[in-house]
Tab-separated table of C-alpha atoms in Angstrom:
chain	number	residue	atom	x	y	z
A	1	PRO	CA	-34.318	42.361	-68.472
A	2	LEU	CA	-31.821	44.151	-66.238
A	3	THR	CA	-34.124	43.750	-63.231
A	4	LYS	CA	-33.633	39.987	-63.430
A	5	ARG	CA	-29.861	40.181	-63.248
A	6	SER	CA	-27.750	39.953	-60.096
A	7	TYR	CA	-25.727	42.873	-58.761
A	8	LEU	CA	-22.855	43.211	-56.329
A	9	PHE	CA	-24.009	45.146	-53.227
A	10	ILE	CA	-21.002	46.809	-51.595
A	11	THR	CA	-21.951	47.778	-48.038
A	12	SER	CA	-18.657	49.343	-46.965
A	13	PHE	CA	-16.716	51.081	-49.692
A	14	SER	CA	-14.257	53.919	-50.170
A	15	GLU	CA	-12.459	55.185	-53.248
A	16	PRO	CA	-9.103	53.536	-52.376
A	17	GLN	CA	-10.859	50.132	-52.383
A	18	TYR	CA	-11.785	50.420	-56.047
A	19	ASP	CA	-9.477	47.685	-57.313
A	20	ASP	CA	-10.687	45.221	-54.658
A	21	VAL	CA	-14.327	45.815	-55.568
A	22	LEU	CA	-13.584	45.539	-59.269
A	23	ALA	CA	-11.902	42.172	-58.683
A	24	LEU	CA	-14.911	40.923	-56.678
A	25	ALA	CA	-17.336	42.017	-59.398
A	26	ARG	CA	-15.342	40.243	-62.092
A	27	ARG	CA	-14.880	37.108	-60.005
A	28	GLY	CA	-18.619	36.910	-59.266
A	29	GLY	CA	-19.692	37.531	-62.843
A	30	PHE	CA	-21.701	40.639	-61.915
A	31	ASP	CA	-22.308	43.479	-64.320
A	32	THR	CA	-23.730	46.054	-61.875
A	33	ILE	CA	-22.184	47.380	-58.656
A	34	LEU	CA	-24.444	48.966	-55.996
A	35	ILE	CA	-22.996	51.236	-53.273
A	36	LEU	CA	-24.674	51.398	-49.838
A	37	GLN	CA	-25.957	54.798	-48.692
A	38	SER	CA	-23.597	55.149	-45.719
A	39	SER	CA	-20.593	54.613	-47.992
A	40	TRP	CA	-21.348	57.417	-50.424
A	41	SER	CA	-23.470	59.832	-48.336
A	42	ARG	CA	-23.129	61.491	-44.915
A	43	GLY	CA	-26.908	61.331	-44.569
A	44	THR	CA	-30.162	61.618	-46.419
A	45	GLY	CA	-31.997	64.873	-47.006
A	46	HIS	CA	-29.297	66.990	-48.585
A	47	TYR	CA	-27.184	63.951	-49.572
A	48	ASP	CA	-23.832	65.491	-48.761
A	49	ILE	CA	-21.020	63.181	-49.859
A	50	ASN	CA	-19.216	61.048	-47.273
A	51	THR	CA	-15.784	62.662	-47.483
A	52	GLU	CA	-14.207	60.011	-45.262
A	53	ALA	CA	-14.859	57.457	-47.997
A	54	PHE	CA	-14.528	59.919	-50.884
A	55	PRO	CA	-12.144	62.677	-49.711
A	56	GLY	CA	-12.662	64.657	-52.897
A	57	GLY	CA	-16.410	64.895	-52.305
A	58	LEU	CA	-18.753	64.662	-55.277
A	59	ASP	CA	-15.875	64.865	-57.750
A	60	ALA	CA	-14.348	61.749	-56.173
A	61	LEU	CA	-17.640	59.833	-56.325
A	62	VAL	CA	-18.149	60.884	-59.955
A	63	ARG	CA	-14.609	59.757	-60.732
A	64	THR	CA	-15.194	56.369	-59.083
A	65	ILE	CA	-18.466	55.718	-60.925
A	66	LYS	CA	-16.806	56.677	-64.205
A	67	ARG	CA	-14.043	54.147	-63.538
A	68	PHE	CA	-16.686	51.424	-63.097
A	69	HIS	CA	-18.277	52.479	-66.384
A	70	ASP	CA	-14.929	52.539	-68.179
A	71	ASP	CA	-14.208	49.032	-66.858
A	72	GLY	CA	-17.495	47.756	-68.303
A	73	PHE	CA	-19.784	47.827	-65.245
A	74	ARG	CA	-23.038	49.595	-64.482
A	75	ALA	CA	-23.188	51.348	-61.100
A	76	GLY	CA	-25.954	52.322	-58.720
A	77	LEU	CA	-26.680	54.084	-55.443
A	78	HIS	CA	-28.601	52.596	-52.520
A	79	PHE	CA	-30.481	54.969	-50.196
A	80	LEU	CA	-33.349	55.124	-47.698
A	81	SER	CA	-35.463	57.336	-49.881
A	82	ALA	CA	-38.081	58.477	-47.334
A	83	SER	CA	-35.581	59.359	-44.630
A	84	ILE	CA	-33.918	62.374	-43.086
A	85	TYR	CA	-30.885	61.516	-40.949
A	86	PRO	CA	-29.135	63.870	-38.521
A	87	PRO	CA	-26.860	65.764	-38.763
A	88	ASP	CA	-28.595	66.773	-42.000
A	89	ALA	CA	-29.506	70.465	-42.140
A	90	TYR	CA	-33.223	69.613	-42.364
A	91	ILE	CA	-32.927	68.559	-38.683
A	92	THR	CA	-29.824	70.257	-37.260
A	93	PRO	CA	-29.491	72.893	-35.913
A	94	ILE	CA	-33.048	74.039	-36.741
A	95	PRO	CA	-35.587	71.330	-37.631
A	96	ASP	CA	-37.540	71.930	-40.796
A	97	PRO	CA	-41.289	72.375	-40.130
A	98	ARG	CA	-42.003	70.074	-43.081
A	99	LEU	CA	-40.911	66.915	-41.249
A	100	VAL	CA	-43.739	64.417	-40.651
A	101	LYS	CA	-45.731	65.130	-37.484
A	102	ASP	CA	-48.315	62.534	-36.437
A	103	ALA	CA	-49.570	63.957	-33.106
A	104	ALA	CA	-50.066	67.496	-31.833
A	105	ALA	CA	-50.656	69.388	-28.586
A	106	THR	CA	-49.892	72.672	-26.860
A	107	LEU	CA	-47.778	73.443	-23.806
A	108	ALA	CA	-49.934	73.527	-20.683
A	109	ALA	CA	-47.411	75.754	-18.874
A	110	PRO	CA	-44.280	77.774	-19.650
A	111	LEU	CA	-41.105	75.733	-20.139
A	112	ASP	CA	-37.629	76.963	-19.322
A	113	ALA	CA	-34.476	75.793	-21.113
A	114	ALA	CA	-33.501	73.265	-18.430
A	115	GLN	CA	-36.809	71.663	-17.437
A	116	ASP	CA	-37.037	67.909	-18.095
A	117	THR	CA	-40.798	67.541	-17.551
A	118	VAL	CA	-43.324	68.767	-20.106
A	119	THR	CA	-47.095	68.870	-19.590
A	120	LEU	CA	-49.308	68.880	-22.665
A	121	ASP	CA	-52.749	70.312	-23.316
A	122	ALA	CA	-55.201	69.943	-26.212
A	123	VAL	CA	-53.665	66.645	-27.294
A	124	SER	CA	-54.556	65.298	-30.727
A	125	GLY	CA	-53.204	61.950	-31.888
A	126	VAL	CA	-50.966	59.533	-29.997
A	127	PHE	CA	-47.664	60.368	-28.336
A	128	PRO	CA	-45.865	56.980	-28.006
A	129	ASP	CA	-45.352	55.530	-24.523
A	130	THR	CA	-41.765	54.526	-25.339
A	131	ASP	CA	-39.169	55.128	-28.014
A	132	GLY	CA	-39.689	51.669	-29.512
A	133	GLY	CA	-36.230	51.444	-31.045
A	134	TYR	CA	-35.795	50.443	-34.666
A	135	MET	CA	-39.454	49.480	-35.151
A	136	GLY	CA	-40.921	52.274	-33.016
A	137	HIS	CA	-42.184	55.747	-33.857
A	138	GLY	CA	-39.741	57.374	-31.428
A	139	THR	CA	-40.217	59.916	-28.640
A	140	ASP	CA	-38.952	63.050	-30.395
A	141	ILE	CA	-41.096	66.155	-30.005
A	142	TRP	CA	-40.797	69.514	-31.726
A	143	ILE	CA	-41.404	72.829	-29.938
A	144	ASP	CA	-40.518	76.002	-31.843
A	145	ASN	CA	-36.943	75.269	-33.057
A	146	GLU	CA	-36.047	72.695	-30.410
A	147	ILE	CA	-36.292	68.901	-30.442
A	148	LEU	CA	-36.838	67.167	-27.086
A	149	GLN	CA	-36.638	63.423	-26.480
A	150	TYR	CA	-38.763	62.113	-23.608
A	151	GLN	CA	-38.497	58.851	-21.687
A	152	THR	CA	-42.121	58.221	-20.698
A	153	ILE	CA	-45.571	59.810	-20.887
A	154	VAL	CA	-48.144	59.615	-18.071
A	155	SER	CA	-51.435	61.533	-18.176
A	156	ASN	CA	-50.161	63.911	-20.865
A	157	THR	CA	-46.959	64.628	-18.944
A	158	LEU	CA	-43.664	63.849	-20.654
A	159	THR	CA	-40.866	62.969	-18.232
A	160	GLY	CA	-37.099	62.488	-18.478
A	161	CYS	CA	-36.841	64.911	-21.388
A	162	ARG	CA	-33.480	65.385	-23.050
A	163	ARG	CA	-33.314	69.022	-24.077
A	164	GLY	CA	-31.744	70.260	-27.288
A	165	ALA	CA	-31.675	66.809	-28.855
A	166	LEU	CA	-30.154	66.068	-32.271
A	167	GLY	CA	-28.033	69.195	-32.256
A	168	THR	CA	-30.877	71.654	-31.687
A	169	ALA	CA	-30.637	74.363	-29.004
A	170	PRO	CA	-32.441	74.211	-25.616
A	171	ALA	CA	-34.743	77.206	-25.235
A	172	SER	CA	-37.600	78.600	-23.172
A	173	HIS	CA	-41.116	78.162	-24.550
A	174	ALA	CA	-44.343	79.955	-23.670
A	175	ALA	CA	-47.525	78.313	-22.452
A	176	GLY	CA	-49.720	77.489	-25.418
A	177	ALA	CA	-46.778	76.925	-27.766
A	178	PRO	CA	-47.480	74.234	-30.375
A	179	VAL	CA	-45.989	70.798	-29.677
A	180	ALA	CA	-45.724	68.027	-32.269
A	181	HIS	CA	-44.496	64.446	-32.255
A	182	LEU	CA	-41.977	63.803	-35.035
A	183	MET	CA	-42.740	60.418	-36.554
A	184	ARG	CA	-39.837	58.013	-37.033
A	185	ALA	CA	-39.550	54.888	-39.171
A	186	TYR	CA	-36.615	52.463	-38.881
A	187	GLY	CA	-34.910	54.970	-36.592
A	188	TYR	CA	-34.999	57.922	-38.998
A	189	HIS	CA	-37.296	60.916	-39.458
A	190	LEU	CA	-39.564	61.350	-42.453
A	191	TYR	CA	-40.147	64.358	-44.697
A	192	ASN	CA	-43.750	65.299	-45.424
A	193	MET	CA	-44.572	64.205	-48.969
A	194	ASP	CA	-47.567	66.549	-49.018
A	195	SER	CA	-45.147	69.478	-48.752
A	196	THR	CA	-42.562	71.129	-50.978
A	197	LEU	CA	-39.854	69.218	-49.118
A	198	LEU	CA	-40.494	66.128	-51.273
A	199	ASP	CA	-39.299	67.865	-54.442
A	200	GLU	CA	-36.387	69.469	-52.585
A	201	VAL	CA	-35.127	66.117	-51.286
A	202	ALA	CA	-35.627	64.468	-54.680
A	203	ALA	CA	-33.659	67.275	-56.337
A	204	ASN	CA	-30.878	66.928	-53.757
A	205	PHE	CA	-30.511	63.238	-54.558
A	206	ALA	CA	-30.758	63.868	-58.300
A	207	ARG	CA	-27.870	66.354	-58.069
A	208	VAL	CA	-25.644	63.418	-57.087
A	209	ALA	CA	-27.276	60.797	-59.292
A	210	ASN	CA	-27.134	62.963	-62.407
A	211	ALA	CA	-23.545	64.042	-61.814
A	212	CYS	CA	-22.533	60.384	-61.480
A	213	ASP	CA	-24.672	59.223	-64.424
A	214	ILE	CA	-25.796	56.206	-62.371
A	215	ASP	CA	-27.527	53.204	-63.892
A	216	MET	CA	-29.499	51.931	-60.878
A	217	VAL	CA	-31.396	53.362	-57.893
A	218	TYR	CA	-32.257	51.216	-54.868
A	219	PHE	CA	-35.274	52.721	-53.022
A	220	ASP	CA	-34.822	51.114	-49.607
A	221	GLY	CA	-37.281	51.571	-46.729
A	222	SER	CA	-40.108	52.871	-48.899
A	223	GLU	CA	-42.542	50.317	-47.492
A	224	TRP	CA	-43.028	52.372	-44.283
A	225	LEU	CA	-44.190	55.888	-45.068
A	226	GLN	CA	-46.420	58.553	-43.557
A	227	GLY	CA	-49.693	57.093	-44.783
A	228	ASP	CA	-51.241	54.762	-47.344
A	229	HIS	CA	-48.460	52.903	-49.113
A	230	TRP	CA	-50.240	52.738	-52.471
A	231	TYR	CA	-50.337	56.540	-52.601
A	232	TYR	CA	-47.182	57.806	-50.904
A	233	ASN	CA	-44.841	55.218	-52.391
A	234	ALA	CA	-45.905	56.150	-55.920
A	235	ARG	CA	-45.789	59.869	-55.077
A	236	MET	CA	-42.252	59.570	-53.753
A	237	HIS	CA	-40.905	57.452	-56.606
A	238	LYS	CA	-42.388	59.783	-59.207
A	239	ALA	CA	-40.776	62.833	-57.596
A	240	PHE	CA	-37.345	61.195	-57.759
A	241	TYR	CA	-37.979	59.898	-61.272
A	242	ASP	CA	-38.934	63.399	-62.458
A	243	ASN	CA	-35.667	64.820	-61.121
A	244	ILE	CA	-33.265	62.143	-62.344
A	245	ALA	CA	-32.072	62.822	-65.864
């Protein structure tokens, strides 16, 4: 029955605004209050608490959720469950090899730390022509521990490369080094749900959810995953469900 009830979705919220939100919830006749991801978390992956909104970190978020409970309201957390956002430690300063890669190649020639043109060999899959923005797959490539962002690709040559992107370090790379395209969805990177990173990310979220004793989870963005929706959506939701007490 709770799924048929309305909830108050607070998209910009900090602990000092508690009384204002409580008044809105009472005025609107809501019984559940949902907090947007960017209000409570610095980014997905490790789910570090947004200390600008909750200066006391997790203790402050726990305290706020408890106040909602004590005042007679359920409370929930919104998040983009398939995502990894920089500056999360799964990307910065060393990208985790378990991020989703949907195209692969090797370096056709050595690459120094300043070069902005990259030539690929043994290409498998599709490296996007352009970034594509919010609905694109992005132009982020992974070589060793560096992320590069290219502008265009012509005949397997990537041009206009920004070196050391997303807080990684520019470096030299040998000919034949593996190159991979890091798939993006809705502007964020994805963790590979066929790897151990799925359970790690689910456990990271559950650390917050369990500490706060939340009543609702909003799995946003889970319609665009690394493969067949019917499989990966269920796989992801089960991993989080198994970790949430």
